[in-house]
Every structure is written in C-alpha cells, then in structure tokens.
Amino acid sequence: MLLNNPPSTSPCVKEGDNRMAYVGRFAPSPTGPLHFGSLITAIASYCDARAHLGSWLVRIEDTDIPRIYPGSEDHILRALDAFQFEPDADIIFQKDRIDIYEAVIEQLHQQGAVYACQCRRKMLGSNHIYMGTCRDLALPLENQAIRVKVDNQTICFTDRLQGRHCSQLQQDLGDFVLKRRDGIMNYQLAVVVDDYLQGITHVVRGADLLDNTERQIWLGKLLGYPELQYMHLPLAMNDQGRKLSKQNRAQALDLTQASQLLQQALLALHQPRVELDTPANMLKQAIAQWDVTFIPHGTELQGTY
Ligand code: GLU
C-alpha cells in the first residue's frame, strides 16, 4: 500500500496544496478515564483549532491492548458528549488500522530504514539508549521487535509555548521501536501515520510528550510527510508533585459537573473567565477569547489539581 497521499475520503483532508490551514486533534489513549489534565488538552486543542477557523478531529489511541483500562473508552466518548465538543469527522480507533501501520513498516523496510531486533530491554545501556546491536544482522522481521534507524544528526523544532527543543538522534534517542515483539504497534509509529493520514497540521498536547517529538519528526521525514506545528501544554500536577495521569489513577472527570470543570480548565490555562452556561456556549465564549499568549510557559502548571 502506498501511503504518500492521504486518502481523499476523509472529509477534512484535501491533498497537496489544498490542505486546510489548520487541522487539530485530540488523541487520548483509553488507559484510564479522562481526568482534569486530559480535559485541559482537549479544551486547548479544540479552542486553538476553532480560533484559527480550523477543524478538530478525535482519535482513540488504543493499539496497546494490554494497557487498555476497562470502561475508559466509553468514559472518553461520554466525556466528549458531556463537554459538547464537536469533532469534524467520525472518531477513528487505531486498533482498526493495524494493516495501515504494517504497510508503513513495509514501506520503511523497502527504504532500508528499519530492522528486526531481538535484544531484550535489559540489554540496553544504563541510559536506555539502544546501541544498534541488531542493526546489521538482517534478521527476519517476523516475531521480532522492529526498530527504525536514526542518523547522526540533530533535530530541532520550535514549540509554540516551550520554544526551541532539540535532540541529537543517536546520542539522545537511539534507534527506536515501531512495533513490539508481541506485535503491538508503538505509539510513535501510529501517531505519525495517523496525524498524516488525518491531515493534521497542528498538534496541541501535554508537555510530557515533548521529548517524543523529535522521534516523530524524524519518522515523518523518513516517510516524506509535511512537518507539523507543535504546542506542548504545561501539565496539571497532583498534591504529590506528580503529573495527573491515567497511570497514577488521576480522578476521573465527573461528567455531571461539565460546566464547572470547563471553567476551571480555562482558568488553569489563564484564559479569560467565561460565564457558567451550557458547555457548548462556554466553549463558544472561550474560542472568541482564546489567547495562547496567556497560557503559562514551562512544563508544569502552578498549584495542584
Ligand atoms: N495518546 C496520547 C495520550 O493519551 C497522546 C498522543 C498525542 O497527543 O500525540 O497521552
């Protein structure tokens, strides 16, 4: 399958120069119910897209089947309804798209950009950077982890909030896994492929993903995809100084309190106050007042949530 052109069937994607100026997205993983930190990401990605007269898509990142938390997908979908977000296309689920990711791995294999790796995690150095032990062994791809090769170069990008961010690919990252030995597609691959196929132009997400961005830019370059604009939001922290996350079982959003939570999330982003109303009306106000320059810089929000 040739994946250099996004499918023309997607309502929001036009090929080549006709791509929309702004297509944003919210891409939660169902590894737990949505929490206040996820709400901040959803609101910021939505308001930023709408304030740019862009479209906004939702993708459920559910390739890592063992980490799916029962009921969380349902909670995410109910939350999107409760907060009255309006995606511009049907929600896509990555678990239905494994063939597409396989085809991209094949494409990279033809380019000589990937290889099978039989090294176990404990064989990595103390800094967890893979030294390329299996690079030249030409092992068959079946039933092995698949790694993509990185070059000896530095990738930089300018984040809309965090400023310039760079990684030296070999020293800082090393060849990284696209598909695990158990057959599960890695987030790095699926996110890059789907951002491209959905015609995404702008990524707004939590600062915990900042350090993944150079890997994703590298992979996008290998595949000939256009570069994206990134904005990594400061993270909401709990009272133990840890980021709210599904893994540390942050409290699920109470969907009966959608308007109040919306107001709190906008204040956390230092946006002007919006009057309590239906979530749809509050989002309208928030979009009209949206100003990225008010969002605190840095990777953590002040205070606890
Ligand atoms: N699925 C990731 C998460 O829930 C977000 C991926 C992204 O926005 O690039 O943390």
Short mmCIF file of N, CA, C and O in Angstrom, two decimals, residues 5-6 8 10-23 55 198-201 226:
data_model
loop_
_atom_site.label_atom_id
_atom_site.label_comp_id
_atom_site.label_asym_id
_atom_site.label_seq_id
_atom_site.Cartn_x
_atom_site.Cartn_y
_atom_site.Cartn_z
N ASN A 5 0.01 9.65 -0.09
CA ASN A 5 -1.08 10.62 -0.20
C ASN A 5 -2.17 10.25 0.78
O ASN A 5 -2.60 9.12 0.82
N PRO A 6 -2.63 11.20 1.57
CA PRO A 6 -3.73 10.88 2.47
C PRO A 6 -4.96 10.51 1.66
O PRO A 6 -5.14 11.03 0.56
N SER A 8 -8.46 10.54 -0.01
CA SER A 8 -9.30 11.70 -0.28
C SER A 8 -10.69 11.53 0.32
O SER A 8 -11.50 12.43 0.26
N SER A 10 -11.37 11.26 3.49
CA SER A 10 -11.54 11.97 4.75
C SER A 10 -12.14 13.35 4.47
O SER A 10 -11.64 14.08 3.64
N PRO A 11 -13.23 13.71 5.18
CA PRO A 11 -13.90 14.96 4.88
C PRO A 11 -13.03 16.18 5.14
O PRO A 11 -13.28 17.24 4.59
N CYS A 12 -12.01 16.04 5.98
CA CYS A 12 -11.24 17.22 6.35
C CYS A 12 -9.91 17.31 5.64
O CYS A 12 -9.13 18.19 5.90
N VAL A 13 -9.62 16.34 4.82
CA VAL A 13 -8.29 16.32 4.22
C VAL A 13 -8.40 16.58 2.73
O VAL A 13 -9.15 15.93 2.03
N LYS A 14 -7.66 17.56 2.29
CA LYS A 14 -7.54 17.77 0.86
C LYS A 14 -6.06 17.60 0.54
O LYS A 14 -5.20 18.01 1.32
N GLU A 15 -5.79 17.00 -0.59
CA GLU A 15 -4.40 16.68 -0.88
C GLU A 15 -3.59 17.90 -1.27
O GLU A 15 -4.12 18.91 -1.70
N GLY A 16 -2.28 17.74 -1.14
CA GLY A 16 -1.33 18.72 -1.65
C GLY A 16 -1.57 20.11 -1.09
O GLY A 16 -1.79 20.29 0.10
N ASP A 17 -1.54 21.08 -1.99
CA ASP A 17 -1.60 22.47 -1.56
C ASP A 17 -2.97 22.85 -1.02
O ASP A 17 -3.13 23.92 -0.44
N ASN A 18 -3.95 21.99 -1.23
CA ASN A 18 -5.29 22.35 -0.77
C ASN A 18 -5.56 21.96 0.67
O ASN A 18 -6.66 22.13 1.15
N ARG A 19 -4.53 21.42 1.35
CA ARG A 19 -4.75 21.07 2.75
C ARG A 19 -5.28 22.28 3.51
O ARG A 19 -4.85 23.40 3.26
N MET A 20 -6.15 22.03 4.48
CA MET A 20 -6.66 23.16 5.27
C MET A 20 -5.52 23.76 6.06
O MET A 20 -4.57 23.10 6.42
N ALA A 21 -5.63 25.03 6.36
CA ALA A 21 -4.55 25.72 7.06
C ALA A 21 -4.38 25.20 8.48
O ALA A 21 -3.30 25.24 9.03
N TYR A 22 -5.46 24.74 9.10
CA TYR A 22 -5.35 24.25 10.47
C TYR A 22 -6.26 23.05 10.65
O TYR A 22 -7.47 23.17 10.52
N VAL A 23 -5.67 21.90 10.92
CA VAL A 23 -6.44 20.73 11.33
C VAL A 23 -5.80 20.25 12.64
O VAL A 23 -4.63 19.86 12.67
N SER A 55 -10.33 22.82 11.67
CA SER A 55 -11.17 21.71 12.09
C SER A 55 -10.46 20.94 13.21
O SER A 55 -9.27 21.15 13.49
N GLN A 198 -4.77 11.83 8.68
CA GLN A 198 -5.91 12.68 9.03
C GLN A 198 -5.68 14.13 8.61
O GLN A 198 -6.52 14.99 8.86
N GLY A 199 -4.54 14.41 8.01
CA GLY A 199 -4.27 15.77 7.53
C GLY A 199 -4.01 16.76 8.64
O GLY A 199 -4.20 17.97 8.47
N ILE A 200 -3.54 16.26 9.79
CA ILE A 200 -3.30 17.15 10.93
C ILE A 200 -2.17 18.13 10.58
O ILE A 200 -1.15 17.75 9.99
N THR A 201 -2.38 19.39 10.96
CA THR A 201 -1.33 20.40 10.75
C THR A 201 -0.77 20.89 12.09
O THR A 201 0.37 21.32 12.15
N PRO A 226 4.71 16.09 5.64
CA PRO A 226 5.00 17.50 5.98
C PRO A 226 5.18 17.68 7.49
O PRO A 226 4.60 16.93 8.27
#
